[in-house]
Short mmCIF file of C-alpha atoms (C1' of nucleotides) in Angstrom, two decimals:
data_model
loop_
_atom_site.label_atom_id
_atom_site.label_comp_id
_atom_site.label_asym_id
_atom_site.label_seq_id
_atom_site.Cartn_x
_atom_site.Cartn_y
_atom_site.Cartn_z
CA MET A 682 -22.33 13.74 -0.26
CA ALA A 683 -22.12 10.37 2.05
CA LEU A 684 -18.80 10.32 4.37
CA SER A 685 -17.04 7.33 3.34
CA THR A 686 -16.47 4.40 5.03
CA GLN A 687 -13.35 3.00 3.61
CA PRO A 688 -10.48 3.02 5.53
CA TYR A 689 -8.00 6.33 4.45
CA LYS A 690 -6.06 4.99 1.41
CA GLY A 691 -3.26 1.79 2.17
CA ALA A 692 -4.08 2.13 5.86
CA ARG A 693 -6.44 -0.99 6.70
CA ASP A 694 -9.35 -1.28 9.34
CA PHE A 695 -9.04 -4.56 11.28
CA TYR A 696 -12.15 -6.21 12.30
CA PRO A 697 -12.51 -8.41 14.83
CA GLU A 698 -11.18 -10.89 12.89
CA ASP A 699 -8.33 -9.25 11.42
CA LYS A 700 -7.17 -8.15 14.90
CA ARG A 701 -7.29 -12.10 16.06
CA LEU A 702 -5.04 -12.39 13.34
CA GLN A 703 -2.92 -9.50 14.14
CA LYS A 704 -2.82 -11.08 17.47
CA TYR A 705 -2.01 -14.10 16.86
CA MET A 706 0.84 -12.98 13.88
CA PHE A 707 2.26 -11.36 17.07
CA GLY A 708 1.77 -13.53 19.70
CA THR A 709 3.92 -15.47 17.80
CA ILE A 710 6.81 -13.20 17.73
CA ARG A 711 6.45 -11.80 20.79
CA LYS A 712 6.58 -15.92 22.38
CA VAL A 713 9.88 -16.40 20.10
CA VAL A 714 11.79 -13.32 20.74
CA GLU A 715 11.48 -13.71 24.00
CA ARG A 716 12.79 -17.40 23.87
CA PHE A 717 16.09 -15.37 22.98
CA GLY A 718 16.29 -12.89 25.32
CA TYR A 719 14.98 -9.25 24.12
CA GLU A 720 12.96 -6.76 25.93
CA GLU A 721 9.76 -5.12 24.56
CA TYR A 722 9.80 -1.46 23.77
CA ASP A 723 8.05 1.10 22.29
CA ALA A 724 8.41 5.01 21.86
CA PRO A 725 5.49 7.68 20.39
CA VAL A 726 4.05 7.97 16.83
CA LEU A 727 5.94 11.23 16.25
CA GLU A 728 9.12 12.44 15.64
CA PRO A 729 11.22 15.63 15.06
CA LEU A 730 11.95 15.38 11.29
CA ASP A 731 15.32 16.77 12.16
CA LEU A 732 15.62 13.02 13.09
CA TYR A 733 15.21 11.44 9.35
CA LEU A 734 16.62 13.96 7.73
CA ALA A 735 20.02 13.38 9.60
CA LYS A 736 20.38 9.79 8.37
CA THR A 737 18.30 8.96 5.13
CA GLY A 738 18.60 10.19 1.90
CA ASP A 739 17.07 13.18 0.62
CA GLU A 740 14.24 11.41 -1.19
CA ILE A 741 12.31 9.21 0.83
CA VAL A 742 12.18 12.14 3.83
CA ASN A 743 10.49 14.94 1.14
CA GLU A 744 8.02 12.88 -0.76
CA GLN A 745 7.40 9.07 1.06
CA THR A 746 7.59 10.73 4.81
CA TYR A 747 3.94 11.79 6.26
CA ALA A 748 5.86 14.97 7.91
CA PHE A 749 3.78 18.83 8.71
CA GLU A 750 4.35 21.62 11.14
CA ASP A 751 2.31 21.92 14.51
CA ARG A 752 0.30 24.62 16.32
CA GLY A 753 4.51 25.51 18.07
CA GLY A 754 5.58 25.62 14.58
CA ARG A 755 7.69 22.89 14.69
CA LYS A 756 8.58 20.26 12.38
CA VAL A 757 6.64 16.63 13.49
CA ALA A 758 7.08 13.30 10.80
CA ILE A 759 5.65 10.59 11.48
CA ARG A 760 7.47 7.58 11.83
CA PRO A 761 8.26 5.88 8.56
CA GLU A 762 10.72 3.77 10.28
CA MET A 763 11.99 2.21 14.12
CA THR A 764 15.97 2.38 13.49
CA PRO A 765 16.23 6.40 14.24
CA THR A 766 14.20 6.14 16.97
CA VAL A 767 15.73 3.39 18.57
CA SER A 768 18.63 4.38 18.23
CA ARG A 769 17.84 7.44 19.84
CA MET A 770 16.39 6.07 22.79
CA VAL A 771 20.03 4.03 22.82
CA ALA A 772 22.20 6.98 22.95
CA ALA A 773 19.49 9.40 25.45
CA LYS A 774 20.86 6.02 28.24
CA ARG A 775 24.24 5.15 26.66
CA GLN A 776 25.92 4.80 30.18
CA GLU A 777 23.78 3.68 32.05
CA LEU A 778 22.33 0.12 29.96
CA GLY A 779 23.63 -2.85 30.01
CA TYR A 780 24.95 -4.01 27.14
CA PRO A 781 24.89 -6.06 25.13
CA LEU A 782 21.17 -4.83 24.92
CA ARG A 783 18.25 -7.20 23.12
CA TRP A 784 15.16 -5.35 22.45
CA TYR A 785 12.47 -5.09 19.55
CA SER A 786 9.46 -3.69 19.41
CA ILE A 787 6.78 -4.45 17.07
CA PRO A 788 6.06 -0.32 15.46
CA ASN A 789 2.99 0.51 12.98
CA LEU A 790 4.89 2.91 10.71
CA TRP A 791 3.87 5.11 7.84
CA ARG A 792 4.65 5.69 3.95
CA TYR A 793 3.90 8.21 1.43
CA GLU A 794 3.65 5.96 -1.81
CA ARG A 795 0.98 4.12 -3.98
CA PRO A 796 -0.22 1.06 -2.54
CA GLN A 797 0.89 -2.02 -4.28
CA ARG A 798 0.66 -6.11 -3.11
CA GLY A 799 2.95 -6.28 0.05
CA ARG A 800 3.11 -2.22 0.10
CA LEU A 801 0.74 -0.10 1.56
CA ARG A 802 1.21 3.18 3.79
CA GLU A 803 0.66 1.61 7.23
CA HIS A 804 2.34 -1.30 8.40
CA TRP A 805 3.14 -2.99 11.28
CA GLN A 806 6.95 -3.97 11.26
CA LEU A 807 8.48 -5.74 14.36
CA ASN A 808 11.90 -4.64 14.40
CA VAL A 809 14.35 -6.44 16.64
CA ASP A 810 17.76 -4.86 17.43
CA VAL A 811 20.75 -6.26 19.23
CA PHE A 812 23.47 -3.08 20.54
CA GLY A 813 26.94 -3.41 21.93
CA LEU A 814 28.03 -6.56 19.69
CA ASP A 815 31.28 -5.75 17.22
CA THR A 816 31.78 -9.83 15.96
CA MET A 817 29.23 -11.33 13.43
CA LEU A 818 28.24 -13.35 16.20
CA ALA A 819 24.55 -10.85 16.62
CA GLU A 820 24.50 -11.34 12.89
CA MET A 821 23.84 -15.31 14.01
CA GLU A 822 21.60 -15.01 17.07
CA LEU A 823 19.28 -12.41 14.71
CA ILE A 824 19.56 -14.79 11.27
CA GLN A 825 18.92 -17.28 14.27
CA ILE A 826 15.41 -15.77 15.53
CA SER A 827 14.29 -14.43 12.31
CA ASP A 828 14.82 -18.59 10.71
CA ALA A 829 12.82 -19.54 14.08
CA ILE A 830 9.72 -17.24 13.79
CA LEU A 831 9.18 -18.98 11.12
CA LYS A 832 9.87 -22.39 11.91
CA ASP A 833 6.76 -21.22 14.80
CA PHE A 834 4.71 -20.53 12.34
CA GLY A 835 5.49 -24.10 10.52
CA ALA A 836 7.17 -23.76 7.74
CA THR A 837 9.99 -25.35 6.62
CA HIS A 838 13.19 -24.62 4.34
CA ASP A 839 11.93 -25.10 1.33
CA MET A 840 9.28 -22.38 1.85
CA TYR A 841 12.24 -19.47 1.75
CA THR A 842 15.75 -18.04 1.48
CA ILE A 843 18.08 -16.43 3.67
CA LYS A 844 20.58 -14.47 1.81
CA VAL A 845 23.67 -12.92 2.68
CA ASN A 846 25.79 -10.30 1.95
CA SER A 847 27.92 -7.26 3.79
CA ARG A 848 28.34 -4.11 2.52
CA LYS A 849 32.03 -3.72 3.40
CA LEU A 850 32.81 -6.98 1.08
CA MET A 851 31.42 -4.77 -1.30
CA ASP A 852 32.84 -1.77 -0.78
CA PHE A 853 36.60 -3.16 -1.00
CA ILE A 854 34.62 -4.55 -4.67
CA MET A 855 34.03 -1.39 -6.63
CA LYS A 856 36.81 1.28 -4.19
CA ASP A 857 39.62 -1.41 -4.15
CA TYR A 858 39.36 -3.76 -6.74
CA LEU A 859 37.37 -1.88 -9.69
CA LYS A 860 38.78 1.61 -8.45
CA LEU A 861 34.73 3.46 -8.57
CA SER A 862 34.32 6.46 -7.11
CA ASP A 863 32.77 7.14 -4.58
CA VAL A 864 29.81 8.44 -6.97
CA GLN A 865 30.22 5.98 -9.04
CA ILE A 866 29.64 2.97 -5.96
CA HIS A 867 26.58 4.49 -5.11
CA MET A 868 25.12 4.58 -8.98
CA ALA A 869 26.38 0.94 -8.84
CA SER A 870 25.22 0.02 -5.91
CA LYS A 871 21.64 1.01 -6.82
CA LEU A 872 22.29 -1.03 -10.16
CA ILE A 873 22.63 -3.80 -8.63
CA ASP A 874 19.70 -3.97 -5.91
CA ARG A 875 17.72 -4.13 -8.96
CA MET A 876 19.81 -6.57 -11.09
CA HIS A 877 17.16 -9.15 -11.12
CA LYS A 878 14.41 -7.25 -12.21
CA LEU A 879 16.51 -6.48 -15.19
CA PRO A 880 16.92 -8.08 -18.50
CA LEU A 881 21.00 -9.16 -18.49
CA ALA A 882 22.00 -6.67 -21.38
CA GLU A 883 20.26 -4.02 -20.15
CA PHE A 884 22.41 -4.17 -17.11
CA GLU A 885 25.23 -4.56 -19.17
CA ALA A 886 24.22 -1.42 -20.92
CA GLU A 887 23.36 0.59 -17.55
CA ALA A 888 25.89 -1.17 -15.99
CA GLU A 889 28.37 0.31 -18.84
CA SER A 890 26.60 3.48 -18.95
CA ILE A 891 27.87 4.32 -14.87
CA MET A 892 32.28 3.94 -16.43
CA THR A 893 34.53 6.54 -17.36
CA PRO A 894 36.01 6.15 -21.25
CA THR A 895 39.32 4.62 -19.17
CA GLN A 896 37.19 1.88 -17.35
CA ARG A 897 35.19 1.38 -20.56
CA ASP A 898 38.79 0.61 -21.83
CA ASN A 899 39.67 -2.21 -19.39
CA GLY A 900 36.47 -3.85 -18.75
CA THR A 901 35.17 -2.93 -15.49
CA ALA A 902 31.26 -2.92 -16.14
CA ASN A 903 32.04 -6.54 -17.11
CA LYS A 904 34.99 -7.30 -14.31
CA LEU A 905 31.88 -6.46 -12.46
CA ILE A 906 29.24 -8.19 -13.66
CA GLY A 907 31.11 -11.74 -13.84
CA LEU A 908 31.76 -11.05 -9.76
CA LEU A 909 28.13 -10.17 -9.80
CA LYS A 910 27.23 -14.21 -11.21
CA ILE A 911 29.31 -15.50 -8.97
CA LYS A 912 27.22 -17.11 -6.74
CA GLN A 913 29.94 -18.58 -4.25
CA ILE A 914 32.15 -17.04 -1.74
CA HIS A 915 34.83 -19.28 -3.32
CA HIS A 916 34.92 -18.89 -6.74
CA LEU A 917 35.77 -15.08 -5.82
CA PRO A 918 38.82 -13.46 -7.09
CA GLU A 919 41.42 -14.64 -4.43
CA VAL A 920 42.52 -11.53 -3.85
CA ILE A 921 38.93 -10.83 -3.08
CA ARG A 922 37.93 -14.41 -1.21
CA GLU A 923 41.41 -13.35 1.23
CA HIS A 924 39.52 -10.18 2.22
CA GLU A 925 38.21 -10.00 5.89
CA SER A 926 35.09 -9.15 4.88
CA ALA A 927 34.75 -12.44 2.14
CA LYS A 928 36.29 -14.59 5.26
CA GLU A 929 33.14 -12.74 7.79
CA VAL A 930 30.26 -13.76 5.39
CA LYS A 931 32.29 -17.51 5.32
CA LYS A 932 32.64 -17.74 8.54
CA LEU A 933 28.71 -16.90 9.28
CA ILE A 934 26.99 -19.04 6.55
CA ASP A 935 28.80 -22.13 8.02
CA MET A 936 28.09 -20.92 11.52
CA LEU A 937 24.28 -20.56 10.32
CA HIS A 938 24.71 -24.36 8.23
CA GLU A 939 26.13 -25.72 11.49
CA ALA A 940 22.98 -25.17 13.34
CA ARG A 941 20.96 -25.95 11.36
CA VAL A 942 20.00 -22.82 9.54
CA THR A 943 20.81 -24.89 5.78
CA ASN A 944 18.78 -22.22 3.89
CA VAL A 945 21.08 -19.36 4.01
CA VAL A 946 23.13 -18.84 1.29
CA PHE A 947 25.75 -16.16 -0.29
CA ASP A 948 24.04 -13.60 -2.47
CA ILE A 949 26.06 -10.85 -3.92
CA THR A 950 23.68 -8.39 -5.02
CA ILE A 951 21.87 -7.37 -1.59
CA MET A 952 22.99 -4.37 -1.47
CA ARG A 953 19.87 -3.33 1.45
CA GLY A 954 18.51 0.61 0.10
CA PHE A 955 20.05 2.16 3.10
CA ASP A 956 23.59 4.02 3.74
CA TYR A 957 23.95 3.09 7.38
CA TYR A 958 24.63 -0.06 6.70
CA THR A 959 28.23 -0.74 7.82
CA GLY A 960 28.80 -4.27 7.78
CA ILE A 961 26.80 -7.42 7.09
CA VAL A 962 23.62 -6.94 5.53
CA PHE A 963 20.96 -10.30 4.70
CA GLU A 964 17.61 -10.18 3.44
CA MET A 965 14.72 -13.21 3.90
CA PHE A 966 12.93 -14.63 0.57
CA ASP A 967 9.32 -16.13 -0.07
CA ASN A 968 10.47 -19.11 -2.46
CA ASP A 969 7.31 -18.73 -3.75
CA PRO A 970 7.44 -16.81 -6.90
CA ASP A 971 4.62 -15.76 -7.22
CA ASN A 972 5.71 -13.45 -4.08
CA ASN A 973 9.11 -13.25 -4.68
CA ARG A 974 10.10 -9.80 -2.44
CA ALA A 975 12.07 -9.62 0.40
CA MET A 976 9.89 -10.00 3.78
CA MET A 977 12.43 -9.44 6.23
CA GLY A 978 15.91 -7.47 6.19
CA GLY A 979 18.30 -6.35 8.26
CA GLY A 980 22.30 -5.77 8.95
CA ARG A 981 24.94 -3.46 10.46
CA TYR A 982 24.29 0.22 11.42
CA ASP A 983 27.30 0.63 13.83
CA GLY A 984 27.06 4.12 12.98
CA LEU A 985 23.86 5.53 13.81
CA VAL A 986 24.03 5.77 17.31
CA GLY A 987 26.84 8.10 17.49
CA LEU A 988 25.04 10.40 15.22
CA PHE A 989 23.82 11.72 18.90
CA GLY A 990 27.13 12.89 19.81
CA VAL A 991 28.09 10.22 22.39
CA GLU A 992 30.32 6.55 21.99
CA PRO A 993 29.65 4.81 18.54
CA VAL A 994 27.70 1.75 19.64
CA PRO A 995 28.03 -1.68 17.68
CA THR A 996 24.57 -1.96 16.30
CA VAL A 997 22.84 -5.13 13.97
CA GLY A 998 19.57 -5.17 13.82
CA PHE A 999 16.13 -5.98 11.16
CA GLY A 1000 13.01 -5.47 10.18
CA TRP A 1001 9.83 -7.70 8.97
CA GLY A 1002 6.75 -6.20 7.37
CA ASP A 1003 3.63 -7.19 8.62
CA VAL A 1004 2.32 -7.38 5.91
CA THR A 1005 4.81 -9.33 3.77
CA LEU A 1006 4.82 -11.45 7.34
CA GLN A 1007 0.71 -12.12 6.42
CA ASN A 1008 1.57 -12.45 2.18
CA PHE A 1009 4.55 -15.69 3.59
CA LEU A 1010 1.89 -17.17 5.72
CA GLU A 1011 -1.47 -17.21 3.69
CA GLY A 1012 0.64 -18.25 0.69
CA HIS A 1013 1.78 -21.17 2.34
CA ASN A 1014 -0.93 -22.15 3.99
CA LEU A 1015 0.32 -21.69 7.60
CA LEU A 1016 -2.71 -19.51 8.92
CA PRO A 1017 -4.34 -21.37 12.02
CA ALA A 1018 -8.35 -20.70 11.38
CA LEU A 1019 -8.47 -18.70 14.94
CA ARG A 1020 -11.72 -19.00 17.32
CA THR A 1021 -13.00 -16.05 18.71
CA GLU A 1022 -12.21 -15.05 22.09
CA THR A 1023 -15.70 -15.86 23.96
CA ASP A 1024 -16.32 -19.10 25.41
CA ILE A 1025 -19.92 -19.58 25.47
CA TYR A 1026 -23.55 -17.49 24.28
CA ALA A 1027 -26.29 -17.45 27.05
CA VAL A 1028 -29.08 -17.85 26.11
CA LEU A 1029 -32.00 -16.17 28.34
CA VAL A 1030 -35.10 -17.98 28.12
CA GLY A 1031 -38.39 -16.59 29.49
CA ASP A 1032 -37.79 -13.24 31.50
CA VAL A 1033 -35.15 -14.22 34.01
CA TYR A 1034 -31.94 -11.74 33.69
CA ASP A 1035 -32.16 -10.99 37.38
CA SER A 1036 -31.31 -14.63 38.00
CA ALA A 1037 -29.14 -15.21 35.17
CA ILE A 1038 -26.82 -12.52 35.19
CA LYS A 1039 -25.85 -13.70 39.12
CA VAL A 1040 -24.76 -16.73 37.27
CA ILE A 1041 -23.14 -15.39 34.03
CA ASN A 1042 -21.49 -13.23 36.77
CA GLU A 1043 -20.92 -16.66 38.23
CA LEU A 1044 -19.16 -18.77 34.74
CA ARG A 1045 -16.55 -15.24 34.46
CA GLU A 1046 -15.55 -15.24 37.95
CA MET A 1047 -14.25 -18.80 37.36
CA GLY A 1048 -12.48 -17.78 33.99
CA ALA A 1049 -15.08 -18.60 31.37
CA ASN A 1050 -15.59 -15.35 29.09
CA VAL A 1051 -19.52 -15.37 28.30
CA ALA A 1052 -22.09 -13.20 25.87
CA VAL A 1053 -25.28 -12.31 27.37
CA ASP A 1054 -27.97 -11.93 24.98
CA LEU A 1055 -29.61 -9.52 25.83
CA THR A 1056 -32.47 -8.62 23.54
CA GLY A 1057 -35.31 -10.89 24.55
CA ARG A 1058 -35.68 -12.75 21.37
CA LYS A 1059 -36.95 -16.11 20.38
CA MET A 1060 -34.53 -18.82 21.12
CA ASP A 1061 -33.56 -19.93 17.65
CA LYS A 1062 -32.66 -15.61 16.74
CA GLN A 1063 -30.75 -15.86 19.65
CA ILE A 1064 -28.61 -19.38 18.53
CA LYS A 1065 -28.54 -18.66 15.54
CA THR A 1066 -26.78 -15.07 16.83
CA ALA A 1067 -24.24 -17.67 18.38
CA VAL A 1068 -23.74 -19.73 15.88
CA LYS A 1069 -23.01 -16.53 13.34
CA LYS A 1070 -20.24 -14.85 15.91
CA ASN A 1071 -18.38 -18.60 15.10
CA ILE A 1072 -19.17 -19.32 19.24
CA HIS A 1073 -18.76 -22.59 20.30
CA TYR A 1074 -20.34 -23.48 23.49
CA ALA A 1075 -24.20 -22.32 23.85
CA VAL A 1076 -25.89 -21.92 27.63
CA PHE A 1077 -29.60 -21.98 28.21
CA ILE A 1078 -30.80 -20.29 31.30
CA GLY A 1079 -34.47 -20.69 31.97
CA GLU A 1080 -36.64 -20.76 34.98
CA LYS A 1081 -36.04 -24.61 34.86
CA GLU A 1082 -32.11 -24.39 35.22
CA ILE A 1083 -31.60 -21.60 37.76
CA LYS A 1084 -33.97 -24.23 40.20
CA ASP A 1085 -31.90 -26.93 39.77
CA GLU A 1086 -28.57 -24.49 39.17
CA LEU A 1087 -28.13 -27.29 36.73
CA TYR A 1088 -27.66 -25.13 32.96
CA LYS A 1089 -27.62 -26.50 29.13
CA LEU A 1090 -24.56 -25.98 27.90
CA ARG A 1091 -24.68 -26.76 23.81
CA ASN A 1092 -22.07 -27.51 21.30
CA LEU A 1093 -23.11 -25.32 18.64
CA THR A 1094 -20.65 -27.60 16.26
CA THR A 1095 -21.48 -30.75 17.04
CA GLY A 1096 -25.69 -29.84 18.39
CA ILE A 1097 -25.02 -32.16 21.88
CA GLU A 1098 -26.75 -30.14 24.48
CA GLU A 1099 -26.02 -31.68 28.05
CA ARG A 1100 -26.49 -30.35 31.30
CA HIS A 1101 -23.96 -29.19 33.96
CA SER A 1102 -23.10 -27.33 37.06
CA ALA A 1103 -22.04 -23.69 36.17
CA SER A 1104 -18.11 -25.28 37.73
CA ARG A 1105 -18.15 -28.20 35.44
CA ILE A 1106 -19.53 -26.08 32.48
CA VAL A 1107 -16.28 -23.69 33.19
CA SER A 1108 -13.84 -26.46 32.72
CA ILE A 1109 -15.86 -28.19 29.92
CA VAL A 1110 -15.37 -24.67 27.75
CA LYS A 1111 -11.07 -24.33 29.08
CA ASP A 1112 -10.87 -27.87 28.44
CA TYR A 1113 -11.94 -27.11 24.90
CA ARG A 1114 -10.19 -23.22 24.66
CA ASP A 1115 -7.04 -25.12 25.10
CA GLU A 1116 -7.46 -28.01 23.24
CA ASP A 1117 -4.56 -26.98 20.58
CA LEU A 1118 -2.65 -23.71 19.31
"C1'" G B 333 5.54 10.66 -9.15
"C1'" C B 334 4.31 6.81 -14.77
"C1'" G B 335 1.24 3.47 -17.34
"C1'" G B 336 -2.60 -0.73 -17.41
"C1'" A B 337 -6.59 -3.19 -15.74
"C1'" U B 338 -11.32 -2.83 -12.90
"C1'" G B 339 -16.41 0.56 -10.34
"C1'" U B 340 -23.77 -2.54 -11.32
"C1'" A B 341 -27.51 -4.59 -4.38
"C1'" G B 342 -24.04 -5.94 1.92
"C1'" C B 343 -20.99 -10.07 -0.71
"C1'" U B 344 -19.93 -12.46 -6.10
"C1'" C B 345 -21.28 -11.35 -10.67
"C1'" A B 346 -25.02 -10.84 -14.99
"C1'" G B 347 -27.42 -7.62 -18.15
"C1'" U B 348 -28.25 -9.06 -26.23
"C1'" U B 349 -26.56 -3.30 -31.59
"C1'" G B 350 -28.15 2.07 -27.53
"C1'" G B 351 -34.79 1.08 -26.60
"C1'" U B 352 -40.03 0.66 -21.15
"C1'" U B 353 -41.19 0.36 -14.40
"C1'" A B 354 -32.34 -3.09 -13.66
"C1'" G B 355 -31.07 -8.97 -13.05
"C1'" A B 356 -29.85 -13.88 -10.32
"C1'" G B 357 -27.25 -16.63 -6.08
"C1'" C B 358 -25.75 -15.61 -1.47
"C1'" G B 359 -26.09 -12.44 2.63
"C1'" C B 360 -29.85 -9.64 5.23
"C1'" U B 361 -35.14 -9.80 7.66
"C1'" G B 362 -40.19 -11.08 8.79
"C1'" G B 363 -43.66 -15.53 8.93
"C1'" A B 364 -44.12 -21.33 8.63
"C1'" U B 365 -41.90 -22.87 14.54
"C1'" U B 366 -44.43 -19.71 22.57
"C1'" G B 367 -37.45 -24.31 25.32
"C1'" U B 368 -33.55 -24.85 20.46
"C1'" G B 369 -29.80 -22.85 14.17
"C1'" G B 370 -27.72 -25.53 10.10
"C1'" C B 371 -32.48 -28.09 5.89
"C1'" U B 372 -37.33 -26.72 3.59
"C1'" C B 373 -41.52 -23.55 2.60
"C1'" C B 374 -43.69 -18.17 1.86
"C1'" G B 375 -43.21 -13.00 2.23
"C1'" G B 376 -40.78 -8.08 2.42
"C1'" A B 377 -36.24 -4.85 2.28
"C1'" G B 378 -32.13 -3.20 -0.11
"C1'" G B 379 -30.39 0.15 -6.35
"C1'" C B 380 -28.41 8.03 -8.06
"C1'" C B 381 -25.37 0.95 -12.03
"C1'" G B 382 -18.92 5.02 -8.49
"C1'" U B 383 -19.31 10.98 -9.35
"C1'" G B 384 -19.69 15.04 -13.18
"C1'" G B 385 -20.05 15.95 -17.73
"C1'" G B 386 -20.51 14.88 -23.30
"C1'" U B 387 -22.77 12.88 -27.78
"C1'" U B 388 -28.29 10.85 -28.23
"C1'" C B 389 -35.24 11.44 -29.53
"C1'" G B 390 -33.19 7.70 -25.69
"C1'" A B 391 -27.27 5.90 -22.15
"C1'" C B 392 -25.67 0.70 -17.42
"C1'" C B 393 -23.88 0.43 -22.55
"C1'" C B 394 -20.81 4.90 -26.10
"C1'" C B 395 -17.21 9.21 -24.94
"C1'" C B 396 -13.96 13.35 -22.16
"C1'" A B 397 -13.10 14.30 -16.97
"C1'" U B 398 -12.76 13.17 -12.47
"C1'" C B 399 -11.91 9.80 -7.09
"C1'" A B 400 -11.66 4.95 -5.78
"C1'" U B 401 -10.03 -0.41 -5.94
"C1'" U B 402 -6.18 -3.18 -7.78
"C1'" C B 403 -1.87 -4.72 -11.02
"C1'" G B 404 3.18 -3.41 -12.03
"C1'" C B 405 6.88 0.56 -12.83
"C1'" C B 406 10.05 4.57 -9.51
"C1'" C B 407 11.21 3.95 -4.60
"C1'" C B 408 11.97 0.70 -0.99
"C1'" A B 409 11.68 1.57 5.63
#
RNA sequence: GCGGAUGUAGCUCAGUUGGUUAGAGCGCUGGAUUGUGGCUCCGGAGGCCGUGGGUUCGACCCCCAUCAUUCGCCCCA
């Protein structure tokens, strides 16, 4: 049986052109995030399994985490998300870090599940977190960052929508206003999370099924559904509207609009899967109906650092997967044609290696990226190789060039050839490299 | 974990109601062309028809299983 050449299920090989795209995406992200004063960190891919058991629902840890036992009998997980790790790191140096702390990372994460569009087993996820700020100015900043990232990729506000809600607000509505029990709140949250996927009648039936007989008598399900249809904070009933959490959401949205992030809306159905969120939650959606899923999501989780036995640190963060980002950029035609890193393909004419390599190294020392053919093949084969690799320039080095110290530089797109000194060639090539992007 | 779709050359795909040695375009490769790619012409390599079983005189084709890819469900970090 021959070995398979396929990558592991749900994981991707990055051939040079794929890696180039990844480098472009991550490079753009880093540039924007660092512009806001965030610092990059990283951590091991492996963590003790306990780290995830402490904070997440059982099902996710048991069924969707890659876990194994190491040779010392320790239970180990391949990280399925970064939030527990970064919380651990902050907790470990709780006293000595300077707050507010602004950190980001682009880790690769693994989840064991069936691959589908926008969801693979291995993906890279931008994580941006602020530690030590307890007002919604932190949420404000993170949403501005996510908006700035897409702006830097060339996206416009008609292409995506940022939806904001508050866990505190939902807790108030479900617990105090609708008088649901903790179990009911949990079930209702899951249901609300997939509201847009269900036909209204089915949603109503499921909402009804959560309720006790008394609640059915006083129409609690209908009240809930009525609230979920509301699109504006000022349309909420007054007791809710006047609650501190509703005011906070409203203030956040107003401030973002003021800051020209005009595509932020209130959406009462945004819940987020995890229980650890404690305040504002938000998600970003592609407006293209063919790619209509959340590509970025986050919120406030003030309790996580405290799980490590230190004073809690208020925290807001978001995660953004590379697959969903790439789908978005492809869907809106925002990916530029990326060039190879190689500036020059050196074609050797005749048996000139010994003297040609001196010139080539000179070009390299002056900053050009040069690949040499080295095969001794006929020139047409050497040129074809350069073209196939999408290298923009070929330089011909033969006895004549070596003697004159002038080398023939061929632009492989236009076919134009000129003789230049080595230093001139390097400056031409660098000009081309810096042309746009 | 559940359901649908699809597996034929490196890629995109044909392949007649089940009938000999399995096809095209592109790509790859050699030459025409001993200091110059794309155009043209001539040659060449490359297939256990995803895999295993079954039905049949005979299977790329029909049936079963399995694996893989993909879209959706569940779930969502």
